[in-house]
CSV table of C-alpha atoms in Angstrom, one decimal:
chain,number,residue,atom,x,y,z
A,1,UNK,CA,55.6,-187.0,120.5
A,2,UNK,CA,55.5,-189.2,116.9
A,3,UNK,CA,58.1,-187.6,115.1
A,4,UNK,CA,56.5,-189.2,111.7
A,5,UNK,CA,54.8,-186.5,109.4
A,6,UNK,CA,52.8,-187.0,105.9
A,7,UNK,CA,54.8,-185.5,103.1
A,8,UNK,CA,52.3,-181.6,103.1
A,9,UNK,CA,53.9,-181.3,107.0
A,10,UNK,CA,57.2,-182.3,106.2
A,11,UNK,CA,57.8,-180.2,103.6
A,12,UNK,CA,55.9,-177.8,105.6
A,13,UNK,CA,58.6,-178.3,108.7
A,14,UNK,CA,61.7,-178.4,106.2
A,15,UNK,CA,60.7,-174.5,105.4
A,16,UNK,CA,62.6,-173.7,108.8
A,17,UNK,CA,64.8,-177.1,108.6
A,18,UNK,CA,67.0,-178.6,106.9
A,19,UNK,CA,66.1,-181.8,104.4
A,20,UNK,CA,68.1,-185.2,105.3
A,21,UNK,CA,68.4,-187.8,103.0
A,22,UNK,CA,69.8,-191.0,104.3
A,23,UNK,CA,69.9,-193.1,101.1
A,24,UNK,CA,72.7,-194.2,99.7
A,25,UNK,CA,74.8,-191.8,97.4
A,26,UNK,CA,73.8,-193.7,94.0
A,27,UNK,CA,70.2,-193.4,95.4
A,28,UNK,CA,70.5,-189.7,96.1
A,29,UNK,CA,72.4,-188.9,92.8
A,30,UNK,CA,69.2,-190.2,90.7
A,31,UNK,CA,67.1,-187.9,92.6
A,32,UNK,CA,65.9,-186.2,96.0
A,33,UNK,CA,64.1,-183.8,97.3
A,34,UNK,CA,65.3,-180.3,96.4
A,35,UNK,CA,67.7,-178.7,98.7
A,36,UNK,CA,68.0,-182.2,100.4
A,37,UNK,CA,71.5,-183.1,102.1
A,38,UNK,CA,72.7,-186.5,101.9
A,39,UNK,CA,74.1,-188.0,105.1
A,40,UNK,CA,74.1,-191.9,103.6
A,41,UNK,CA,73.4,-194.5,106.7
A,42,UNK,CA,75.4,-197.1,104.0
A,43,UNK,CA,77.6,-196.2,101.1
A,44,UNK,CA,76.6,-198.1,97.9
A,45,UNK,CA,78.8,-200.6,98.6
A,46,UNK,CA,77.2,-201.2,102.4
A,47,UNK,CA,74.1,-200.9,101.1
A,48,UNK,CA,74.3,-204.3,98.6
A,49,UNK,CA,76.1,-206.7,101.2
A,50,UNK,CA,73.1,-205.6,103.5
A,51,UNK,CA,70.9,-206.6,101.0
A,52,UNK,CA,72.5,-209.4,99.7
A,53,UNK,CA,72.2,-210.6,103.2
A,54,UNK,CA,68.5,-210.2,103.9
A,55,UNK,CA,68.1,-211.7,100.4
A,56,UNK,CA,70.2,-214.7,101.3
A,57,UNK,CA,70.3,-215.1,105.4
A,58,UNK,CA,67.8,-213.4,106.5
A,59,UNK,CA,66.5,-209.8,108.3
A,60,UNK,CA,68.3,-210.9,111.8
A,61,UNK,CA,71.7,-211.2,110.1
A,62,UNK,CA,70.8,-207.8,107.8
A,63,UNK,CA,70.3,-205.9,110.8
A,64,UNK,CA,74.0,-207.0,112.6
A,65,UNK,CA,75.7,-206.5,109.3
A,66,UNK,CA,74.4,-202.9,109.0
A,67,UNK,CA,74.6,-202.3,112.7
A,68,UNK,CA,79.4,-203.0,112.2
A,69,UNK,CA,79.0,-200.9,109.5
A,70,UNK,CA,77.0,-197.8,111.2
A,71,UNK,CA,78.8,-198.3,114.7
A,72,UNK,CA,82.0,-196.7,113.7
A,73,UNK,CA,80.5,-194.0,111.6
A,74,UNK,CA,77.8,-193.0,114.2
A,75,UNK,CA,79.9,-190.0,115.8
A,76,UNK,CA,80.8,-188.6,112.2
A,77,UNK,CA,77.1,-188.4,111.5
A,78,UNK,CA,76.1,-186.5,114.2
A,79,UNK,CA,79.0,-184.4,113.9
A,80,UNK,CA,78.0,-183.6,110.2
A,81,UNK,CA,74.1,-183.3,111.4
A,82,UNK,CA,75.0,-180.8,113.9
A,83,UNK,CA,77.5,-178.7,111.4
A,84,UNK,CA,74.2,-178.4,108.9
A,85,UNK,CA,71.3,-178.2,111.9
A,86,UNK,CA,73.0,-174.8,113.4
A,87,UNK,CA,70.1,-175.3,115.7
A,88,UNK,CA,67.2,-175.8,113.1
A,89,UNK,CA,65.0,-179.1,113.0
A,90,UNK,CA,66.5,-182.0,110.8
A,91,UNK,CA,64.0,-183.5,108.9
A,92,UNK,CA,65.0,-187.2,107.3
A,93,UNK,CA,64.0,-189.5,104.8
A,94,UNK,CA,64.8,-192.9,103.5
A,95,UNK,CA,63.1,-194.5,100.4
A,96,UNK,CA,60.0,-195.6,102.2
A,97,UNK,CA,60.4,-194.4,105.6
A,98,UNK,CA,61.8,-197.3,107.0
A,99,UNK,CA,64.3,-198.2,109.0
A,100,UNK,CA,67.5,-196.3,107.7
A,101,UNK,CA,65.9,-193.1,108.6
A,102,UNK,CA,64.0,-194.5,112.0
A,103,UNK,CA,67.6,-195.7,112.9
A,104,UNK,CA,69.0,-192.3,112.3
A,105,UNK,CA,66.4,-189.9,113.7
A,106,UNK,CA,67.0,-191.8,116.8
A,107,UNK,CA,70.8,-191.0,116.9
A,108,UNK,CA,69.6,-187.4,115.8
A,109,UNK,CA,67.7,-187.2,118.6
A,110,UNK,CA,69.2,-189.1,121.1
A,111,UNK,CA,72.6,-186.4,120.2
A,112,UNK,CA,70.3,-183.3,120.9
A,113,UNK,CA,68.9,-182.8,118.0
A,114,UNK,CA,64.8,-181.7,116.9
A,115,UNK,CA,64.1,-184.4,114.4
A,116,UNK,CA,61.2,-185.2,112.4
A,117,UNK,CA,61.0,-188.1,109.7
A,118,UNK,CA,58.7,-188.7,106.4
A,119,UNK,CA,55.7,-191.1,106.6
A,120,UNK,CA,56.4,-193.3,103.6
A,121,UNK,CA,59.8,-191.5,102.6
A,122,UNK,CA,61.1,-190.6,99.1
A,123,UNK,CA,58.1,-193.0,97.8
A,124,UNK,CA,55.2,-191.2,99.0
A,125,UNK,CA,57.0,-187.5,98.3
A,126,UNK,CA,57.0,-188.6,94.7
A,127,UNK,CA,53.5,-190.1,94.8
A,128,UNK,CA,52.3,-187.1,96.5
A,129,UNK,CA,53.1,-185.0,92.8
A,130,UNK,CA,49.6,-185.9,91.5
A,131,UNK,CA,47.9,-184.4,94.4
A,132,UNK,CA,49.9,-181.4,94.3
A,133,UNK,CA,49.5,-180.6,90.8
A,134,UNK,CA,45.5,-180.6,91.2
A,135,UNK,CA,45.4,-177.7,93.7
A,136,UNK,CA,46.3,-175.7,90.4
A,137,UNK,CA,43.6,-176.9,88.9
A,138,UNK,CA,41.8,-173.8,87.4
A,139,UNK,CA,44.6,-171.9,87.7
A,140,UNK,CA,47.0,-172.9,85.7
A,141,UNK,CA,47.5,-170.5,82.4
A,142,UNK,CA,49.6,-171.6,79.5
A,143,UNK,CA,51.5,-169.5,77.4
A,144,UNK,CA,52.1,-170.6,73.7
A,145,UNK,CA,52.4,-170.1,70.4
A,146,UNK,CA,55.0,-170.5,67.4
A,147,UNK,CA,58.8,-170.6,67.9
A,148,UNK,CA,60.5,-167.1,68.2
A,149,UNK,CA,58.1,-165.3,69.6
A,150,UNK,CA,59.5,-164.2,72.6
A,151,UNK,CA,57.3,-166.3,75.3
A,152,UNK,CA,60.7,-167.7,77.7
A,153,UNK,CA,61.1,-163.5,77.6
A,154,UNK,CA,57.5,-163.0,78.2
A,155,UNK,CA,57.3,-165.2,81.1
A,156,UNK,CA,60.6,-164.2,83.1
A,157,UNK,CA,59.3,-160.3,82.9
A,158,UNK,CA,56.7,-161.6,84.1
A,159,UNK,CA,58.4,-163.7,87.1
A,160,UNK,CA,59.9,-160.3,88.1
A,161,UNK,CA,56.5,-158.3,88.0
A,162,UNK,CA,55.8,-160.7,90.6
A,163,UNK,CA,54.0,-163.4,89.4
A,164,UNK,CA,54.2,-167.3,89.5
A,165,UNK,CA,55.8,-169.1,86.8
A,166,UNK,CA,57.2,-172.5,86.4
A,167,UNK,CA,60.5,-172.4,83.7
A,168,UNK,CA,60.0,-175.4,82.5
A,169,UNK,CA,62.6,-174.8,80.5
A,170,UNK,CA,65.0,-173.2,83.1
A,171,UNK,CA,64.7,-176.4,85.0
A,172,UNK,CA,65.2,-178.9,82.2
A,173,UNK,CA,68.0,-177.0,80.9
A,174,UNK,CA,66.8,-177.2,77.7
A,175,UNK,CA,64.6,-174.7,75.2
A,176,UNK,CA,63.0,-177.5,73.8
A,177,UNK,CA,63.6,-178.2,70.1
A,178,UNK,CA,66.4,-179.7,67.8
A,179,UNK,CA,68.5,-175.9,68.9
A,180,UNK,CA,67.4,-176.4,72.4
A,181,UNK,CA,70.8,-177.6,74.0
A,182,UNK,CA,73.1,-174.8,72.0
A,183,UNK,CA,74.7,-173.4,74.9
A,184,UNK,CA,73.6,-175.2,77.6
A,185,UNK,CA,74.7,-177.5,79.9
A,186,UNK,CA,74.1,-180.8,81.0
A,187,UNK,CA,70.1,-181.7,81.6
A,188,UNK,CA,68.9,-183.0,84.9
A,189,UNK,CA,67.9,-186.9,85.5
A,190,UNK,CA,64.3,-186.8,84.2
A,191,UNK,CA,63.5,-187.9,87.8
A,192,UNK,CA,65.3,-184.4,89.5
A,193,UNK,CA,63.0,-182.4,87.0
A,194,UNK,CA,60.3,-183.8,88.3
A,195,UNK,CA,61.6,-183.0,91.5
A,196,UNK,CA,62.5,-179.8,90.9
A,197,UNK,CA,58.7,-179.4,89.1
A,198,UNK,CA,57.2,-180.6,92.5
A,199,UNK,CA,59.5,-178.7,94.5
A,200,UNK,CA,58.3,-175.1,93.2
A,201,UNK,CA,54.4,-176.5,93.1
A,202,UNK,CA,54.4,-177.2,96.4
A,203,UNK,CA,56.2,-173.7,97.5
A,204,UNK,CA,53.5,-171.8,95.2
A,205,UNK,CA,50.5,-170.4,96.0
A,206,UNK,CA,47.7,-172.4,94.8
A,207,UNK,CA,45.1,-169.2,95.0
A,208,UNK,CA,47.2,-167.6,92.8
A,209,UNK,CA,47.2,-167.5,88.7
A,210,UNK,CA,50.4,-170.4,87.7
A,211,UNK,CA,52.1,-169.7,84.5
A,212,UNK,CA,54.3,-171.7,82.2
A,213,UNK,CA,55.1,-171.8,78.8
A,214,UNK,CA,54.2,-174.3,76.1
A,215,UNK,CA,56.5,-177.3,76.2
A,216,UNK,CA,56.0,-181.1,74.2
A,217,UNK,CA,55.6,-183.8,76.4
A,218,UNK,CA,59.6,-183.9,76.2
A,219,UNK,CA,62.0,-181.1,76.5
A,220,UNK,CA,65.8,-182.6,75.2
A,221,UNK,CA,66.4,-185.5,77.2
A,222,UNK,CA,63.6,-185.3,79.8
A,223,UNK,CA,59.7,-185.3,80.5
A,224,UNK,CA,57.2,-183.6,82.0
A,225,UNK,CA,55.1,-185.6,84.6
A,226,UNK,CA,51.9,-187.0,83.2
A,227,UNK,CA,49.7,-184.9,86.0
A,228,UNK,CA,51.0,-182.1,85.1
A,229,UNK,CA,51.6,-182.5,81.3
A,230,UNK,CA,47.6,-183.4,81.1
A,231,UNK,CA,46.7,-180.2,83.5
A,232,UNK,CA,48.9,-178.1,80.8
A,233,UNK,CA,46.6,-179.8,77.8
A,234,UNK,CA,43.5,-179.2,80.0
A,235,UNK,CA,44.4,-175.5,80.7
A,236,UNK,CA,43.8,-172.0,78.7
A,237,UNK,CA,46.5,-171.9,75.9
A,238,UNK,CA,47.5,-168.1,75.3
A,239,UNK,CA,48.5,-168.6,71.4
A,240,UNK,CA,50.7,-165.3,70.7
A,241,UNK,CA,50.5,-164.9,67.0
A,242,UNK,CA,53.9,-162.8,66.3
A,243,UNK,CA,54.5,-162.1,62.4
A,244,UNK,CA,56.9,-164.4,61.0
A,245,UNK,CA,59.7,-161.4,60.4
A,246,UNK,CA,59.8,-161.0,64.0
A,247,UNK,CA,60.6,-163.9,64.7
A,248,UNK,CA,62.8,-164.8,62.7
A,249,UNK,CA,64.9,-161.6,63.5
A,250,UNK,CA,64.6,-162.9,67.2
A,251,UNK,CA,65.7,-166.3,66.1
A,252,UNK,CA,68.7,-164.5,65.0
A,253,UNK,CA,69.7,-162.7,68.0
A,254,UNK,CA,69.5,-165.5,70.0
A,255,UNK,CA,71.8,-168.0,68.4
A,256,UNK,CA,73.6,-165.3,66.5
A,257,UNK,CA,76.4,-166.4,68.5
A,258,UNK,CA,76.6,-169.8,68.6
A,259,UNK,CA,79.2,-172.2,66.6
A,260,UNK,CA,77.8,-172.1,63.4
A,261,UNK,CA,79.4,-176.0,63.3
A,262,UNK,CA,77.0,-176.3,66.2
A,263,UNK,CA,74.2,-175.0,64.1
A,264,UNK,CA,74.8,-177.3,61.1
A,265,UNK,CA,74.7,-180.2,63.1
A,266,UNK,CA,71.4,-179.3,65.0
A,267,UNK,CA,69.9,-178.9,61.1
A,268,UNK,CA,71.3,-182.2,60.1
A,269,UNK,CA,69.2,-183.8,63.0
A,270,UNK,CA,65.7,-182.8,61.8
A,271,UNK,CA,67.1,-183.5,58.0
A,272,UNK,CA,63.9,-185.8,57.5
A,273,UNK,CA,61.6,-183.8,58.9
A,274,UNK,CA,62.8,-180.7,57.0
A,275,UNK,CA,63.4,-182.5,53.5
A,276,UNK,CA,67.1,-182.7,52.1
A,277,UNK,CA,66.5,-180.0,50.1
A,278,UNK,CA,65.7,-177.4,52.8
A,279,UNK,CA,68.6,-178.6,55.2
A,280,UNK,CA,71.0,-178.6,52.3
A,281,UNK,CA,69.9,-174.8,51.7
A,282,UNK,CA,70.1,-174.0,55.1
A,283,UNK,CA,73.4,-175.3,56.2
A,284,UNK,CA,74.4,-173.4,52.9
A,285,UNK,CA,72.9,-170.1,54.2
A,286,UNK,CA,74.7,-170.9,58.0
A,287,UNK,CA,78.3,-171.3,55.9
A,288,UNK,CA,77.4,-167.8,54.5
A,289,UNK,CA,76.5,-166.4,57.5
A,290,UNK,CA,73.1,-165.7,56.3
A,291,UNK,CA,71.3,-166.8,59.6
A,292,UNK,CA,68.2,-165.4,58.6
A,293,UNK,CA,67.3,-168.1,55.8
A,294,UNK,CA,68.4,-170.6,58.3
A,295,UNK,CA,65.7,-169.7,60.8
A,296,UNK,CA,63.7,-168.9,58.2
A,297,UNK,CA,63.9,-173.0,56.8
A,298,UNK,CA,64.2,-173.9,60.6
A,299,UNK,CA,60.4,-172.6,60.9
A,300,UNK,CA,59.3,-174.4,58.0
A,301,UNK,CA,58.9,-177.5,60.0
A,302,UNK,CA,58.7,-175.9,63.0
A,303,UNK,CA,55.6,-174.1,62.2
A,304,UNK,CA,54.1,-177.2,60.2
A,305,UNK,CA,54.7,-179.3,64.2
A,306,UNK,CA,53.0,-176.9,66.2
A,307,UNK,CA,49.9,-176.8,64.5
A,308,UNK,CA,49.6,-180.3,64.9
A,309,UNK,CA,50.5,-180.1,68.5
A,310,UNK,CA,48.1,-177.1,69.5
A,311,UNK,CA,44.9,-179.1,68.0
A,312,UNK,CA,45.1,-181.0,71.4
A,313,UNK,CA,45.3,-178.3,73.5
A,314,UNK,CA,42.1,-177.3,75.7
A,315,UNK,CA,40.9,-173.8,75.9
A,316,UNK,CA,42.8,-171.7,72.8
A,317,UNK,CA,42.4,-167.7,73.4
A,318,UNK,CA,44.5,-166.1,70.9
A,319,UNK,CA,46.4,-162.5,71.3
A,320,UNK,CA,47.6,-160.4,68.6
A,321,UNK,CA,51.0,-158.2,68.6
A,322,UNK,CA,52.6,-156.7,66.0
A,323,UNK,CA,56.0,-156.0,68.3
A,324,UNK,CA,58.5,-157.4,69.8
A,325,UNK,CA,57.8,-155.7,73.1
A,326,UNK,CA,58.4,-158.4,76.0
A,327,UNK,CA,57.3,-155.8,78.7
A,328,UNK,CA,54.5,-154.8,77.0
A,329,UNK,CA,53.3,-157.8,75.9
A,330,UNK,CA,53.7,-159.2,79.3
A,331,UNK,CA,51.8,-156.4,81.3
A,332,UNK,CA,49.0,-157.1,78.3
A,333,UNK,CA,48.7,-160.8,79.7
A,334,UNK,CA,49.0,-159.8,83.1
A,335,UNK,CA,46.1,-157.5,82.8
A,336,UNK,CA,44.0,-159.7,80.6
A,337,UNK,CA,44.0,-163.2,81.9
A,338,UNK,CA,45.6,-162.8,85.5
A,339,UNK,CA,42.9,-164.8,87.4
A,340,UNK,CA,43.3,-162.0,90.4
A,341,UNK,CA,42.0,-159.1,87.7
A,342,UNK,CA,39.1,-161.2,87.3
């Protein structure tokens, strides 16, 4: 039976499996397949003397040189295989499909082992994004609106309710402005968002209403895939209009706590954009401990950048509150624009 699959029945058969990837460390480090395990067929180091060597000699000489370096690993890799099967499938990739994971579904096999491999590898999973992104076509809703006014909250209320939403946000590790980072950790590789982005798409339900929240092409130090940027653009845009003292008093809850050292230099990044004037006045009010004025100035140019950003959007619907009621106003959307109400 050809144990080759396309990447919709691989990631199909890795529901009840477990993901292989047999690229080198470096390789797998930059990005792979979420919840993939790397069992490397050449360390880094392997992996550019074989190269060199098909550069230089020839594929012949390649295929020896790899073949002393796999010989005396090949009983540690099934070992490890068999440690993270426990009986399920193993199903392996390599960057296009190639050999490296050919040679190692083979030992896989050969060992016991129900093994399937991608068609095309690592390549074709990230080339099958586009494709994956246009089943939401139609279904995609996307929830904006000016900063502070509660939409992250919105959206994981309404994660727990039960429906789908993408975090954008969650997954970049990032809220996505100047403040974004305060309290964070480290971002992803733009290339594992992506992944991570694909990853949920293709466990969703394309039927369904997808939600995420209004994001720049950027969020901190990585970017949204074109497909799914330009779906986002393409899409109804929920614009919550929140009064400007709610949000600001949210503003102020959320990074209430943060180093107000940290604050001042998050300010002193958008200083052109907010005039020196305005930052000088807010890293004044932040030193005073009046945070309020600071997010006050912060939305100056805040404010003044989304309406440029919103003019591009597709489909505007706007929606009213006058509370900061995350529930509520998330059963309100539900019930309103949930494409299964309709």
């Amino acid at each position: 039976m050809d144990n080759r699959l396309n990447v919709e029945d691989f990631l199909a058969k890795s529901k009840g499996g477990v993901i292989i990837d047999v690229r080198s460390p470096s390789e797998y480090r930059n990005g792979h397949i979420e919840g993939a395990y790397n069992i490397p067929l050449f360390s880094d180091e392997e992996r550019a003397v074989v190269g060199t060597i098909y550069t230089q000699t020839g594929k012949e000489e390649a295929v020896e040189k790899g073949l002393e370096f796999v010989s005396r690993k090949m009983i540690a890799f099934v070992r490890q295989a068999k440690e993270l099967s426990n009986g399920r499938r193993l199903c392996l990739y390599c960057w296009r499909g190639g050999m490296r994971s050919g040679s190692m579904a083979w030992l896989f096999s050969t060992a016991g082992m129900k093994t399937y491999v991608l068609e095309g590898g690592y390549k074709a999973y990230r080339n099958a994004l586009n494709a994956t992104v246009e089943k939401f076509r139609g279904k995609l809703i996307v929830l904006g609106g000016p900063t502070g006014g509660g939409k992250s909250e919105i959206l994981s209320i309404m994660s727990k309710l039960g429906e789908q939403v993408l975090d954008l946000e969650g997954l970049a590790n990032h809220k996505g402005s100047a403040f974004g980072g305060l309290g964070a950790g480290k971002q992803p590789t733009t290339e594992t968002f992506i992944n991570k982005i694909h990853h949920f798409l293709s466990h969703a339900d394309p039927n369904r209403t997808l939600w995420c929240e209004g994001e720049s092409k950027s969020i901190g130090s990585v970017y949204i895939p074109d497909a799914f940027f330009n779906l986002m653009r393409e899409s109804t845009y929920i614009y919550m209009d929140v009064p400007i003292e709610i949000r600001i008093e949210r503003l102020v809850k959320e990074y209430g706590n943060i180093d107000k050292n940290l604050l001042k230099e998050s300010f002193i990044k958008i200083t052109k954009r907010l005039g020196g004037q305005n930052c000088a006045d807010a890293l004044d009010a932040i030193e005073k401990g009046n945070l309020a004025k600071a997010a006050g100035i912060a939305l100056l140019y805040y404010d003044k950048s989304y309406k440029t950003s919103i003019s591009k959007m597709g489909k505007i619907v706007p929606l009213q509150t006058d509370e900061d009621n995350p529930l509520e106003n998330a059963k309100k959307i539900i019930d309103r624009f949930s494409i299964r109400n309709h």
